[in-house]
Short mmCIF file of C-alpha atoms and ligand atoms in Angstrom, two decimals:
data_model
loop_
_atom_site.label_atom_id
_atom_site.label_comp_id
_atom_site.label_asym_id
_atom_site.label_seq_id
_atom_site.Cartn_x
_atom_site.Cartn_y
_atom_site.Cartn_z
CA MET A 1 88.72 127.84 96.03
CA SER A 2 92.47 127.97 96.44
CA THR A 3 93.98 125.08 98.37
CA LEU A 4 97.33 126.86 98.66
CA LEU A 5 96.66 129.17 101.59
CA PRO A 6 95.95 126.53 104.25
CA MET A 7 99.19 124.79 103.25
CA MET A 8 101.31 127.90 103.84
CA THR A 9 103.70 127.91 106.75
CA ALA A 10 103.94 130.82 109.20
CA TYR A 11 107.09 131.92 107.41
CA GLU A 12 105.33 131.94 104.06
CA LYS A 13 102.41 133.93 105.44
CA GLU A 14 104.83 136.57 106.75
CA HIS A 15 106.98 136.81 103.64
CA ILE A 16 104.58 136.02 100.81
CA SER A 17 103.74 139.72 100.38
CA GLU A 18 107.43 140.58 99.99
CA ARG A 19 107.96 137.91 97.37
CA GLN A 20 108.10 139.27 93.86
CA PRO A 21 106.93 136.93 91.14
CA LEU A 22 109.71 135.97 88.77
CA PRO A 23 109.39 138.23 85.70
CA GLU A 24 107.93 136.51 82.66
CA ARG A 25 111.20 136.79 80.74
CA TYR A 26 112.93 134.58 83.34
CA LEU A 27 110.44 131.76 83.00
CA SER A 28 110.83 128.89 80.54
CA LEU A 29 114.45 129.63 79.66
CA PRO A 30 116.33 126.70 78.17
CA ASP A 31 118.96 125.10 80.44
CA ASP A 32 121.91 126.10 78.27
CA GLU A 33 120.82 129.74 78.24
CA LEU A 34 120.39 129.73 82.03
CA ASP A 35 123.87 128.26 82.44
CA ARG A 36 125.46 130.71 80.04
CA ARG A 37 123.83 133.80 81.54
CA ILE A 38 124.45 132.79 85.16
CA ALA A 39 128.12 132.18 84.36
CA ALA A 40 128.33 135.53 82.52
CA ALA A 41 126.73 137.49 85.39
CA LYS A 42 129.00 135.74 87.87
CA ALA A 43 132.06 136.60 85.82
CA LYS A 44 131.01 140.26 85.56
CA LEU A 45 130.55 140.53 89.32
CA GLY A 46 133.89 138.81 89.98
CA GLY A 47 135.22 139.25 93.53
CA ARG A 48 132.26 141.44 94.51
CA LEU A 49 130.19 138.25 94.75
CA VAL A 50 130.37 135.00 96.67
CA ILE A 51 127.76 132.27 96.19
CA LEU A 52 127.17 129.82 99.04
CA GLY A 53 125.29 126.58 98.34
CA HIS A 54 123.78 124.17 100.85
CA HIS A 55 124.23 120.45 100.18
CA TYR A 56 120.47 120.02 99.67
CA GLN A 57 120.32 122.39 96.71
CA ARG A 58 119.58 121.02 93.28
CA ASP A 59 122.50 120.36 90.90
CA GLU A 60 121.53 123.11 88.44
CA VAL A 61 122.05 125.64 91.24
CA ILE A 62 124.85 124.19 93.33
CA LYS A 63 127.19 123.93 90.37
CA PHE A 64 127.49 127.74 90.53
CA ALA A 65 128.32 127.84 94.26
CA ASP A 66 131.79 129.04 95.22
CA TYR A 67 131.45 127.06 98.45
CA THR A 68 129.19 124.17 99.36
CA GLY A 69 128.55 122.81 102.80
CA ASP A 70 126.16 122.38 105.70
CA SER A 71 124.90 125.33 107.74
CA PHE A 72 127.98 125.34 110.00
CA LYS A 73 130.53 125.27 107.18
CA LEU A 74 128.68 127.94 105.21
CA ALA A 75 128.30 130.21 108.25
CA ARG A 76 132.09 130.05 108.65
CA GLN A 77 132.59 131.13 105.03
CA VAL A 78 130.82 134.45 105.63
CA SER A 79 133.60 136.04 107.69
CA ARG A 80 136.25 134.60 105.37
CA HIS A 81 135.05 136.79 102.51
CA PRO A 82 135.23 140.38 103.72
CA ASP A 83 135.85 141.60 100.15
CA ALA A 84 132.56 140.28 98.80
CA GLU A 85 129.94 142.99 98.57
CA PHE A 86 127.18 140.47 97.84
CA ILE A 87 126.65 137.07 99.45
CA VAL A 88 124.08 135.08 97.51
CA PHE A 89 122.88 132.28 99.76
CA CYS A 90 121.43 129.31 97.90
CA GLY A 91 119.75 127.74 100.89
CA VAL A 92 116.79 128.69 103.05
CA HIS A 93 115.79 131.82 104.93
CA PHE A 94 117.31 131.08 108.36
CA MET A 95 120.71 130.47 106.72
CA ALA A 96 120.58 133.81 104.92
CA GLU A 97 119.56 135.53 108.16
CA SER A 98 122.57 134.03 109.95
CA ALA A 99 124.82 135.14 107.10
CA ASP A 100 123.45 138.69 107.39
CA VAL A 101 124.17 138.75 111.12
CA LEU A 102 127.70 137.40 110.66
CA SER A 103 128.55 139.63 107.70
CA ALA A 104 130.06 143.12 107.81
CA PRO A 105 127.69 146.14 107.59
CA TYR A 106 128.75 146.91 104.01
CA GLN A 107 127.90 143.37 102.80
CA GLN A 108 124.46 142.44 101.48
CA VAL A 109 122.98 138.94 101.74
CA ILE A 110 120.57 137.73 99.09
CA LEU A 111 118.20 134.75 99.08
CA PRO A 112 117.26 133.98 95.44
CA ASP A 113 113.65 133.05 96.37
CA LEU A 114 112.07 134.59 99.48
CA ALA A 115 109.68 131.64 99.67
CA ALA A 116 112.55 129.32 100.59
CA GLY A 117 111.71 128.86 104.27
CA CYS A 118 112.00 125.83 106.56
CA SER A 119 109.06 123.99 108.08
CA MET A 120 111.10 123.08 111.14
CA ALA A 121 112.12 126.70 111.81
CA ASP A 122 108.44 127.62 111.63
CA MET A 123 107.68 125.26 114.52
CA ALA A 124 109.22 127.66 117.04
CA GLU A 125 107.61 131.08 117.05
CA PRO A 126 109.12 133.82 119.26
CA GLU A 127 105.85 134.28 121.18
CA GLN A 128 105.75 130.56 121.95
CA LEU A 129 109.29 130.67 123.30
CA GLU A 130 108.49 133.72 125.47
CA MET A 131 105.48 131.81 126.80
CA CYS A 132 107.55 128.69 127.46
CA TRP A 133 110.10 130.70 129.43
CA SER A 134 107.40 132.39 131.46
CA ASP A 135 105.75 128.99 132.09
CA LEU A 136 109.09 127.62 133.32
CA GLU A 137 109.25 130.56 135.73
CA GLN A 138 105.71 129.90 136.94
CA MET A 139 106.57 126.24 137.44
CA GLY A 140 109.48 127.28 139.64
CA ILE A 141 112.06 125.80 137.27
CA ILE A 142 113.60 129.18 136.44
CA PRO A 143 113.88 131.66 139.33
CA THR A 144 111.70 134.63 138.33
CA GLY A 145 113.73 137.56 137.07
CA ALA A 146 117.03 135.80 137.78
CA ARG A 147 119.28 134.46 135.07
CA LEU A 148 121.73 132.60 137.35
CA GLN A 149 121.38 130.43 140.45
CA PRO A 150 123.34 131.43 143.59
CA ASN A 151 125.98 128.87 142.51
CA GLY A 152 126.57 130.83 139.30
CA ARG A 153 124.87 128.23 137.11
CA SER A 154 121.73 128.76 135.08
CA SER A 155 118.70 126.68 135.81
CA VAL A 156 117.94 126.36 132.09
CA VAL A 157 120.34 127.04 129.22
CA PRO A 158 118.46 127.60 125.94
CA VAL A 159 120.08 126.01 122.89
CA THR A 160 118.57 126.52 119.47
CA TYR A 161 119.43 124.60 116.35
CA ILE A 162 120.56 126.96 113.59
CA ASN A 163 117.32 125.99 111.80
CA SER A 164 115.39 128.71 113.61
CA ALA A 165 114.46 132.36 113.10
CA ALA A 166 116.85 135.14 114.17
CA SER A 167 114.40 136.16 116.92
CA ILE A 168 114.72 132.69 118.49
CA LYS A 169 118.51 132.86 118.28
CA ALA A 170 118.47 136.33 119.85
CA PHE A 171 116.30 135.06 122.72
CA CYS A 172 118.80 132.29 123.42
CA GLY A 173 121.81 134.59 123.14
CA GLU A 174 120.35 137.05 125.63
CA ARG A 175 119.74 134.29 128.19
CA GLY A 176 123.24 132.81 128.15
CA GLY A 177 122.36 130.31 125.45
CA VAL A 178 123.74 129.44 122.08
CA VAL A 179 123.04 128.26 118.54
CA CYS A 180 124.18 124.81 117.42
CA THR A 181 124.33 122.93 114.15
CA SER A 182 124.17 119.19 113.57
CA SER A 183 127.98 119.28 113.22
CA ASN A 184 128.61 120.62 116.72
CA ALA A 185 125.44 119.61 118.58
CA ALA A 186 127.24 117.20 120.95
CA ALA A 187 129.94 119.72 121.87
CA THR A 188 127.23 122.37 122.33
CA LEU A 189 125.22 120.22 124.74
CA ARG A 190 128.38 119.59 126.78
CA TRP A 191 129.03 123.35 126.74
CA ALA A 192 125.50 124.04 127.94
CA TRP A 193 125.54 121.44 130.75
CA GLU A 194 128.77 122.96 132.03
CA ARG A 195 126.80 126.17 132.49
CA GLY A 196 123.43 124.99 133.65
CA GLU A 197 121.40 122.22 135.20
CA ARG A 198 119.27 121.51 132.16
CA VAL A 199 118.98 122.45 128.52
CA LEU A 200 115.97 123.73 126.64
CA PHE A 201 116.63 122.46 123.11
CA LEU A 202 114.66 123.77 120.15
CA PRO A 203 113.15 123.48 117.63
CA ASP A 204 114.12 119.89 116.62
CA GLN A 205 113.26 117.32 119.27
CA HIS A 206 114.99 114.57 117.26
CA LEU A 207 118.39 116.23 116.99
CA GLY A 208 118.20 117.04 120.71
CA ARG A 209 117.15 113.53 121.70
CA ASN A 210 119.61 111.72 119.44
CA THR A 211 122.52 113.90 120.50
CA ALA A 212 121.77 113.74 124.22
CA TYR A 213 121.29 109.96 124.04
CA LYS A 214 124.65 109.55 122.29
CA LEU A 215 126.17 111.50 125.18
CA GLY A 216 124.73 108.99 127.66
CA VAL A 217 121.54 110.76 128.78
CA PRO A 218 118.75 108.17 129.23
CA LEU A 219 115.42 108.80 127.50
CA ASP A 220 113.79 109.00 130.95
CA ASP A 221 115.81 112.16 131.63
CA MET A 222 114.27 113.93 128.64
CA VAL A 223 110.85 115.56 128.35
CA VAL A 224 109.06 116.97 125.31
CA TRP A 225 107.66 120.49 125.54
CA ASP A 226 104.56 120.96 123.41
CA PRO A 227 104.24 124.71 122.73
CA ASN A 228 100.54 124.26 122.01
CA GLU A 229 99.76 122.90 125.50
CA ILE A 230 99.50 124.69 128.83
CA TRP A 231 102.87 124.34 130.62
CA GLY A 232 104.06 122.45 127.57
CA GLY A 233 101.77 119.57 128.58
CA LEU A 234 104.16 118.71 131.44
CA GLU A 235 104.11 118.52 135.25
CA PRO A 236 106.67 120.67 137.08
CA ASP A 237 108.18 117.59 138.76
CA ALA A 238 108.90 115.97 135.39
CA VAL A 239 110.56 119.14 134.10
CA SER A 240 112.66 119.58 137.23
CA ARG A 241 113.98 116.00 136.89
CA ALA A 242 114.84 116.41 133.20
CA ARG A 243 118.35 117.10 131.92
CA ILE A 244 116.98 118.23 128.58
CA ILE A 245 113.64 119.75 127.59
CA LEU A 246 112.99 118.98 123.93
CA TRP A 247 110.81 121.37 121.93
CA LYS A 248 108.14 119.51 119.98
CA GLY A 249 109.40 120.32 116.49
CA HIS A 250 110.72 118.22 113.65
CA CYS A 251 111.93 118.23 110.04
CA SER A 252 109.21 117.11 107.66
CA VAL A 253 111.85 115.59 105.35
CA HIS A 254 113.90 113.59 107.85
CA THR A 255 110.95 112.23 109.81
CA ARG A 256 109.92 110.29 106.70
CA PHE A 257 112.70 107.76 107.29
CA THR A 258 111.63 104.59 109.10
CA VAL A 259 113.04 101.42 110.65
CA ARG A 260 111.03 99.39 108.13
CA GLN A 261 112.93 101.04 105.26
CA ILE A 262 116.22 100.01 106.89
CA GLU A 263 115.04 96.42 107.37
CA ASN A 264 113.86 96.17 103.77
CA LEU A 265 117.11 97.47 102.32
CA ARG A 266 119.23 95.27 104.58
CA ALA A 267 117.28 92.24 103.35
CA GLN A 268 117.91 93.24 99.72
CA HIS A 269 121.60 94.21 100.06
CA PRO A 270 123.75 92.01 102.30
CA GLY A 271 126.68 94.03 103.67
CA LEU A 272 124.74 97.29 103.41
CA ARG A 273 125.78 100.07 105.80
CA VAL A 274 123.14 102.59 106.86
CA ILE A 275 123.97 106.17 107.78
CA VAL A 276 121.36 108.76 108.74
CA HIS A 277 121.14 112.43 109.67
CA PRO A 278 120.35 113.03 113.38
CA GLU A 279 117.11 114.84 112.48
CA VAL A 280 115.56 111.38 111.94
CA PRO A 281 113.56 109.77 114.78
CA TRP A 282 115.49 108.08 117.60
CA GLU A 283 114.47 104.52 116.67
CA VAL A 284 115.79 105.06 113.12
CA VAL A 285 119.18 106.14 114.48
CA GLN A 286 119.22 103.01 116.67
CA ALA A 287 118.51 100.79 113.66
CA ALA A 288 121.18 102.50 111.52
CA ASP A 289 124.93 101.83 111.67
CA ASP A 290 125.94 105.44 112.00
CA SER A 291 124.55 108.97 112.18
CA GLY A 292 125.85 112.48 111.75
CA SER A 293 125.61 115.82 109.97
CA THR A 294 125.70 116.08 106.19
CA GLU A 295 129.45 116.82 106.36
CA TYR A 296 129.92 113.72 108.52
CA ILE A 297 127.90 111.60 106.08
CA ILE A 298 129.99 112.84 103.14
CA ASN A 299 133.29 112.21 104.97
CA THR A 300 132.26 108.76 106.18
CA ILE A 301 131.25 107.55 102.72
CA SER A 302 134.37 109.13 101.19
CA LYS A 303 136.57 107.15 103.58
CA SER A 304 134.75 103.84 103.00
CA PRO A 305 136.25 101.21 100.68
CA VAL A 306 135.47 101.33 96.98
CA GLY A 307 132.60 98.94 96.26
CA SER A 308 130.87 99.44 99.61
CA ILE A 309 127.11 99.73 99.70
CA TRP A 310 125.41 102.54 101.60
CA ALA A 311 121.84 103.54 102.37
CA VAL A 312 121.62 107.17 103.35
CA GLY A 313 118.86 108.85 105.31
CA THR A 314 118.98 112.49 104.30
CA GLU A 315 117.73 114.85 101.59
CA ILE A 316 117.67 113.30 98.12
CA HIS A 317 119.83 115.86 96.29
CA LEU A 318 122.81 115.11 98.50
CA VAL A 319 122.21 111.36 98.23
CA ASN A 320 122.07 111.53 94.43
CA ARG A 321 125.22 113.67 94.32
CA LEU A 322 127.04 111.16 96.54
CA ALA A 323 125.91 108.33 94.25
CA ASN A 324 126.45 109.89 90.84
CA GLN A 325 129.15 112.53 91.16
CA MET A 326 131.19 112.04 94.31
CA HIS A 327 131.29 108.24 94.61
CA PRO A 328 130.15 106.37 91.51
CA ASP A 329 132.59 103.61 92.61
CA ARG A 330 130.39 102.87 95.64
CA THR A 331 126.69 102.01 95.72
CA VAL A 332 124.81 104.82 97.45
CA LEU A 333 121.05 104.42 97.85
CA SER A 334 118.38 106.58 99.40
CA LEU A 335 116.83 104.98 102.44
CA ASP A 336 113.45 106.11 101.15
CA GLN A 337 112.82 104.60 97.72
CA PHE A 338 110.66 107.59 96.79
CA GLY A 339 113.42 110.00 97.81
CA CYS A 340 113.04 112.68 100.43
CA LEU A 341 112.98 116.13 98.91
CA CYS A 342 113.19 119.39 100.83
CA SER A 343 110.56 121.27 98.88
CA THR A 344 111.50 124.65 100.32
CA MET A 345 115.18 124.31 99.35
CA PHE A 346 113.93 123.29 95.92
CA ARG A 347 112.29 126.69 95.48
CA VAL A 348 115.70 128.20 94.75
CA SER A 349 115.80 127.57 91.02
CA PRO A 350 118.46 128.53 88.46
CA ASN A 351 115.91 131.03 87.13
CA HIS A 352 115.79 132.77 90.53
CA LEU A 353 119.57 132.69 90.76
CA LEU A 354 119.87 134.27 87.32
CA TRP A 355 117.29 136.96 88.15
CA THR A 356 119.13 138.00 91.32
CA LEU A 357 122.58 137.93 89.68
CA GLU A 358 121.50 139.95 86.63
CA GLY A 359 119.85 142.39 89.05
CA LEU A 360 123.21 142.88 90.77
CA VAL A 361 124.94 143.43 87.43
CA GLU A 362 122.33 146.12 86.66
CA GLY A 363 122.83 147.69 90.10
CA GLU A 364 119.60 146.39 91.66
CA VAL A 365 119.70 144.28 94.82
CA ARG A 366 116.77 141.84 94.81
CA ASN A 367 115.63 139.71 97.75
CA ARG A 368 118.03 141.15 100.29
CA ILE A 369 117.71 139.55 103.74
CA VAL A 370 118.11 141.98 106.62
CA VAL A 371 117.81 141.06 110.27
CA PRO A 372 116.43 144.11 112.14
CA ASP A 373 119.05 145.90 114.25
CA GLU A 374 117.21 145.23 117.52
CA ARG A 375 117.58 141.47 116.95
CA LYS A 376 121.07 141.56 115.55
CA TYR A 377 123.15 142.00 118.70
CA TRP A 378 121.96 138.96 120.65
CA THR A 379 121.64 136.84 117.51
CA LYS A 380 125.30 137.54 116.81
CA VAL A 381 126.24 136.71 120.40
CA ALA A 382 124.54 133.32 120.04
CA LEU A 383 126.08 132.65 116.60
CA ASP A 384 129.56 133.74 117.69
CA ARG A 385 129.32 131.30 120.62
CA MET A 386 128.35 128.60 118.12
CA LEU A 387 131.42 129.27 115.99
CA THR A 388 133.72 128.74 118.99
CA ILE A 389 132.28 125.32 119.84
CA GLN A 390 133.46 122.28 117.84
S1 SF4 B 1 115.57 119.55 105.23
FE1 SF4 B 1 114.13 119.91 106.93
S2 SF4 B 1 115.26 121.17 108.40
FE2 SF4 B 1 116.39 121.24 106.43
S3 SF4 B 1 115.62 123.10 105.41
FE3 SF4 B 1 114.37 121.35 104.67
S4 SF4 B 1 112.59 121.32 106.08
FE4 SF4 B 1 114.16 122.60 107.05
#
């Protein structure tokens, strides 16, 4: 009996039927042939193509990216390339969806492997969010049918991390909310509290908690909404007192980092500095020296003195790149000695990249990501708001 099906995420279940198996002739190609053919296809496509690569991609793929960055930086690149007919996004599905929404109608966005989803994004389903909103109305937190209070403020401003499906982003956009990334999460929370009494933050409870705490919100003013419980598992009084309602979602990669790992490495390396991504649990951020987005981590280590020793709590491909390519003159270690790999990002292989690029050369668009028109408008509203907040 197959053990694969029970392990599939909601995203995989939805998209597995659309996923074409990689043709036999693209399997088992030697590395030098992959490199040569990817470079040749890229050269043939010239300015018609732009390749965007997320920091967590493997080296064999990211070396072909025209631009690398975190979700925020890559989303900005989309509108800067109006001449590119094809945007190949070496990342995961929600990133390609955002690129499709932000691109011009004549541009086509391609995800080299449709199975590259995100377990965190899967933790917020549109039906669960609809139910949450209706529960908040029943609890008297949101006035039924009204979007604004008499004072012109919202009762709840929904903020979704970019690591979510387009339907979730559209829901937030339509209700006066916004998308954020880990680069602008603090500015986004300030933006939201200027417009409403409390924030519903989804899908990552850790990014929400860590960011709000850094802004001075005590843990007692936060509640966790469990989408699998009636009324989120909360009493109306608790919700009405909260400044932020945190959706019970998390990143399966970043929640592997622990305080014990920090203590062990500090004992082994005197002078060690620890920097972590804000998707890690709150107590890990407290035990670290610093926290921030992948761009922030890269900049902080770049500015540190030669010879400094760092332990980094984020995905292993970025940590290895920092250690071996960007800063071999500093010691950069993974906080987790076994390394934390984003297995869905890893699905984008050079073989998939080659298959999609050679398809474009032959005039065939493979693995195009299209957000349905009915979701596009409000998704774009939410993403455009995101791009104005820094
Ligand atoms: S690292 Fe975590 S949040 Fe990022 S794509 Fe992978 S599973 Fe999703």
